[in-house]
Amino acid sequence: MKDPDSGKLILLVEDDPDVARIIEQVLGDFGFQTVWCRSGTDLLRRLRTLSPDLCIVDLGLPDMDGLEAMQRLRLQSTCGILILTGRAHVSDRVMGLELGADDYVLKPFEPRELVARVRSILRRRESTGGAGNYDLAEFAGWQFNLANNTLLAPDGESQVLSTAEAELLGIFVRNPNRILQREKLMGTRDLNPSDRAIDVRISRLRRKLEPAPHSPALIKTVYGAGYLFMATVHWLSTS
Ligand code: CA
């Protein structure tokens, strides 16, 4: 019988090459596909083209705090998250779980235990339908297909969004009714938080989504704080 996990894609965010090699090897033995990211930036770059089933995130990264990397990952993806940490502080682990991690493993770890945790997260997410294969977001009469960036209007007209617009709308539909800071909404291509790229993108999206772009009902500006996507989002599967 074919292992149900075989072929699942796991991104490993770990700056220590020795630890990364051990994890990649043991996950490979169990049929998983792995991609190694050496840093938080590397992870965010990979997420532009890859849709992992799960990410293993080391909290001690060279370029950003692992919790920060995880938060940004959560904004872009509904994949499972396993924290890997040498930090024994309970507060870090609690914070990680509150920020959306599914589980954590303390270093040093037993490789087979890590695999067991990975499989249990994938199992749990499959049984609750949160495995990331729900890629059609429905809100306020609209349908947005995250698999092909197609936006279907309530009147049945469909259009394909640019990659940048689709990334932005993807973050909104995954995080409805929450204030999102401008920095959180920026893709990795926008390196300068002071530039207006994000605002330009917001107004483009508003022109597509809002009947009255100057008094927006869906994408609200929260002055001094960021933006808020006000809608109830239902997720459907396209497959
Ligand atoms: Ca590390």
Coordinates of C-alpha atoms and ligand atoms in Angstrom, one line a residue:
M1 CA 0.0 0.0 0.0
K2 CA 1.2 3.5 -0.9
D3 CA 2.2 5.6 2.1
P4 CA -0.4 8.5 2.2
D5 CA 2.4 10.9 3.1
S6 CA 4.7 10.0 0.3
G7 CA 5.4 13.0 -2.0
K8 CA 4.2 15.5 0.6
L9 CA 6.4 18.6 0.4
I10 CA 8.1 19.8 3.5
L11 CA 10.1 23.0 3.8
L12 CA 12.9 22.9 6.3
V13 CA 14.0 26.3 7.7
E14 CA 17.3 25.6 9.5
D15 CA 20.6 27.4 9.4
D16 CA 22.7 24.5 10.7
P17 CA 23.7 22.4 7.7
D18 CA 24.4 19.3 9.9
V19 CA 21.0 19.4 11.5
A20 CA 19.4 20.1 8.1
R21 CA 21.1 17.1 6.5
I22 CA 19.9 14.7 9.3
I23 CA 16.3 15.9 9.0
E24 CA 16.3 15.8 5.2
Q25 CA 17.6 12.3 5.3
V26 CA 15.1 10.9 7.8
L27 CA 12.1 12.6 6.1
G28 CA 13.4 11.3 2.7
D29 CA 13.5 7.8 4.2
F30 CA 9.8 8.2 4.9
G31 CA 8.9 9.3 1.4
F32 CA 8.7 13.1 2.0
Q33 CA 10.0 15.6 -0.4
T34 CA 12.1 18.3 1.3
V35 CA 13.4 21.7 0.4
W36 CA 16.0 23.2 2.6
C37 CA 15.8 27.0 3.4
R38 CA 18.9 28.4 5.2
S39 CA 17.2 31.5 6.5
G40 CA 13.9 33.3 7.0
T41 CA 14.4 35.3 3.8
D42 CA 15.1 32.1 1.9
L43 CA 11.8 30.6 3.2
L44 CA 9.8 33.7 2.1
R45 CA 11.4 33.6 -1.3
R46 CA 10.6 29.9 -1.8
L47 CA 7.0 30.5 -0.7
R48 CA 6.5 32.5 -3.9
T49 CA 6.7 29.4 -6.0
L50 CA 6.2 26.4 -3.6
S51 CA 3.1 25.3 -1.7
P52 CA 4.4 23.1 1.1
D53 CA 2.2 20.8 3.1
L54 CA 4.3 21.6 6.2
C55 CA 7.2 23.8 7.3
I56 CA 9.7 22.9 10.0
V57 CA 10.9 26.2 11.4
D58 CA 14.0 26.6 13.6
L59 CA 13.5 29.5 16.0
G60 CA 17.2 30.6 16.0
L61 CA 17.7 31.9 12.4
P62 CA 20.6 34.2 11.3
D63 CA 18.5 36.9 9.6
M64 CA 15.2 37.1 11.5
D65 CA 13.6 35.6 14.6
G66 CA 12.0 32.3 13.8
L67 CA 8.8 33.5 15.4
E68 CA 8.7 36.4 13.0
A69 CA 9.4 34.1 10.0
M70 CA 6.6 31.9 11.2
Q71 CA 4.2 34.8 11.5
R72 CA 5.0 35.8 7.9
L73 CA 4.7 32.2 6.8
R74 CA 1.2 32.0 8.4
L75 CA 0.1 35.1 6.4
Q76 CA 1.0 33.4 3.1
S77 CA 0.2 29.8 3.7
T78 CA -2.2 27.5 5.5
C79 CA 0.4 24.7 5.7
G80 CA 1.2 22.9 8.9
I81 CA 4.0 24.4 11.0
L82 CA 6.4 22.5 13.3
I83 CA 8.7 24.6 15.5
L84 CA 12.1 23.2 16.1
T85 CA 14.0 25.0 18.9
G86 CA 16.9 24.8 21.2
R87 CA 15.3 27.4 23.4
A88 CA 14.0 25.7 26.5
H89 CA 11.9 28.7 27.5
V90 CA 8.3 27.8 27.8
S91 CA 7.3 31.4 26.8
D92 CA 8.9 30.9 23.3
R93 CA 7.0 27.7 22.7
V94 CA 3.7 29.1 24.0
M95 CA 4.2 32.2 21.8
G96 CA 4.9 29.9 18.8
L97 CA 1.7 27.9 19.4
E98 CA -0.3 31.1 19.8
L99 CA 1.1 32.4 16.5
G100 CA -0.2 29.4 14.7
A101 CA 2.3 26.6 15.0
D102 CA 0.9 23.1 15.2
D103 CA 3.5 21.6 17.5
Y104 CA 7.1 22.0 18.6
V105 CA 10.1 19.7 19.0
L106 CA 13.0 20.6 21.3
K107 CA 16.6 20.2 20.3
P108 CA 18.4 17.9 20.6
F109 CA 15.8 15.6 19.1
E110 CA 15.3 12.0 18.0
P111 CA 14.9 12.1 14.2
R112 CA 12.2 9.4 14.3
E113 CA 10.2 11.4 16.9
L114 CA 10.4 14.4 14.6
V115 CA 8.9 12.3 11.7
A116 CA 6.2 11.0 14.0
R117 CA 5.2 14.6 15.0
V118 CA 5.2 15.7 11.3
R119 CA 2.9 12.8 10.3
S120 CA 0.6 13.5 13.2
I121 CA 0.3 17.1 12.2
L122 CA -0.5 16.2 8.6
R123 CA -3.0 13.6 9.8
R124 CA -4.8 16.0 12.0
R125 CA -4.9 18.7 9.3
E126 CA -6.3 16.3 6.8
S127 CA -9.1 15.2 9.1
T128 CA -10.1 18.8 9.8
G129 CA -9.8 19.8 6.1
G130 CA -7.1 22.3 6.8
A131 CA -4.5 20.6 4.7
G132 CA -4.2 23.5 2.2
N133 CA -6.1 21.9 -0.6
Y134 CA -9.0 24.3 -0.1
D135 CA -7.9 26.9 -2.5
L136 CA -11.1 28.6 -3.5
A137 CA -12.0 31.5 -1.2
E138 CA -15.6 32.8 -1.3
F139 CA -16.4 36.2 0.2
A140 CA -19.2 38.8 -0.3
G141 CA -20.4 37.0 -3.5
W142 CA -16.8 36.9 -5.0
Q143 CA -14.8 33.8 -5.6
F144 CA -11.0 33.9 -5.6
N145 CA -9.1 30.8 -6.9
L146 CA -5.7 30.8 -5.2
A147 CA -4.4 28.1 -7.5
N148 CA -4.7 30.1 -10.7
N149 CA -5.1 33.7 -9.4
T150 CA -8.6 34.0 -11.0
L151 CA -11.2 36.3 -9.5
L152 CA -14.8 35.6 -10.2
A153 CA -17.2 38.6 -9.7
P154 CA -20.7 38.2 -8.3
D155 CA -22.0 39.0 -11.8
G156 CA -20.1 36.0 -13.2
E157 CA -17.3 38.0 -14.9
S158 CA -13.9 36.5 -14.3
Q159 CA -10.4 38.1 -14.4
V160 CA -6.9 36.9 -13.7
L161 CA -5.0 39.0 -11.1
S162 CA -1.4 39.9 -11.4
T163 CA 0.9 37.9 -9.2
A164 CA 1.4 40.8 -6.9
E165 CA -2.3 41.5 -6.6
A166 CA -3.0 37.8 -6.1
E167 CA -0.4 37.6 -3.3
L168 CA -2.1 40.5 -1.6
L169 CA -5.6 39.2 -1.9
G170 CA -4.3 35.8 -0.7
I171 CA -3.1 37.4 2.5
F172 CA -6.4 39.2 3.0
V173 CA -8.6 36.1 2.5
R174 CA -6.4 34.1 4.8
N175 CA -6.6 36.7 7.5
P176 CA -10.1 38.3 7.4
N177 CA -11.3 40.8 10.0
R178 CA -7.8 41.4 11.4
I179 CA -5.7 44.6 11.2
L180 CA -2.8 43.8 9.0
Q181 CA 0.2 46.2 9.1
R182 CA 1.6 47.4 5.8
E183 CA 4.8 45.5 6.4
K184 CA 2.9 42.3 6.8
L185 CA 1.2 42.8 3.5
M186 CA 4.3 43.4 1.6
G187 CA 5.7 40.5 -0.4
T188 CA 9.4 39.8 -0.3
R189 CA 10.0 41.9 -3.4
D190 CA 9.2 45.1 -1.5
L191 CA 12.2 45.6 0.5
N192 CA 11.6 49.2 1.5
P193 CA 8.7 49.6 3.9
S194 CA 8.4 53.3 3.2
D195 CA 7.7 52.9 -0.5
R196 CA 4.2 53.2 -1.8
A197 CA 4.1 49.9 -3.7
I198 CA 1.7 48.4 -1.2
D199 CA -0.7 51.3 -1.4
V200 CA -0.7 51.3 -5.1
R201 CA -1.5 47.6 -5.1
I202 CA -4.3 48.2 -2.5
S203 CA -5.9 50.8 -4.7
R204 CA -5.7 48.5 -7.8
L205 CA -7.4 45.7 -5.8
R206 CA -10.0 48.1 -4.6
R207 CA -10.8 49.2 -8.1
K208 CA -11.4 45.6 -9.0
L209 CA -13.4 44.6 -5.9
E210 CA -15.2 47.6 -4.6
P211 CA -18.2 49.2 -6.3
A212 CA -17.2 52.5 -4.7
P213 CA -13.4 52.4 -4.4
H214 CA -13.3 55.7 -2.5
S215 CA -15.6 54.4 0.2
P216 CA -14.4 50.8 0.4
A217 CA -16.5 48.2 2.1
L218 CA -14.1 45.2 1.9
I219 CA -10.6 46.6 2.2
K220 CA -10.7 49.2 5.0
T221 CA -7.9 51.6 5.9
V222 CA -7.2 51.6 9.6
Y223 CA -5.3 54.9 9.9
G224 CA -1.9 54.6 11.6
A225 CA -2.3 50.8 11.8
G226 CA -2.8 49.2 8.4
Y227 CA -5.5 47.5 6.5
L228 CA -8.5 45.3 7.4
F229 CA -10.3 42.9 5.1
M230 CA -13.9 42.9 6.3
A231 CA -15.6 39.8 5.0
T232 CA -16.6 36.3 6.0
V233 CA -14.5 33.9 4.0
H234 CA -15.6 30.4 3.1
W235 CA -13.1 27.9 1.8
L236 CA -14.0 25.5 -1.0
S237 CA -11.9 22.8 -2.7
T238 CA -11.4 23.1 -6.4
S239 CA -10.3 19.5 -6.8
Ligands
CA1 CA 19.6 27.7 14.3

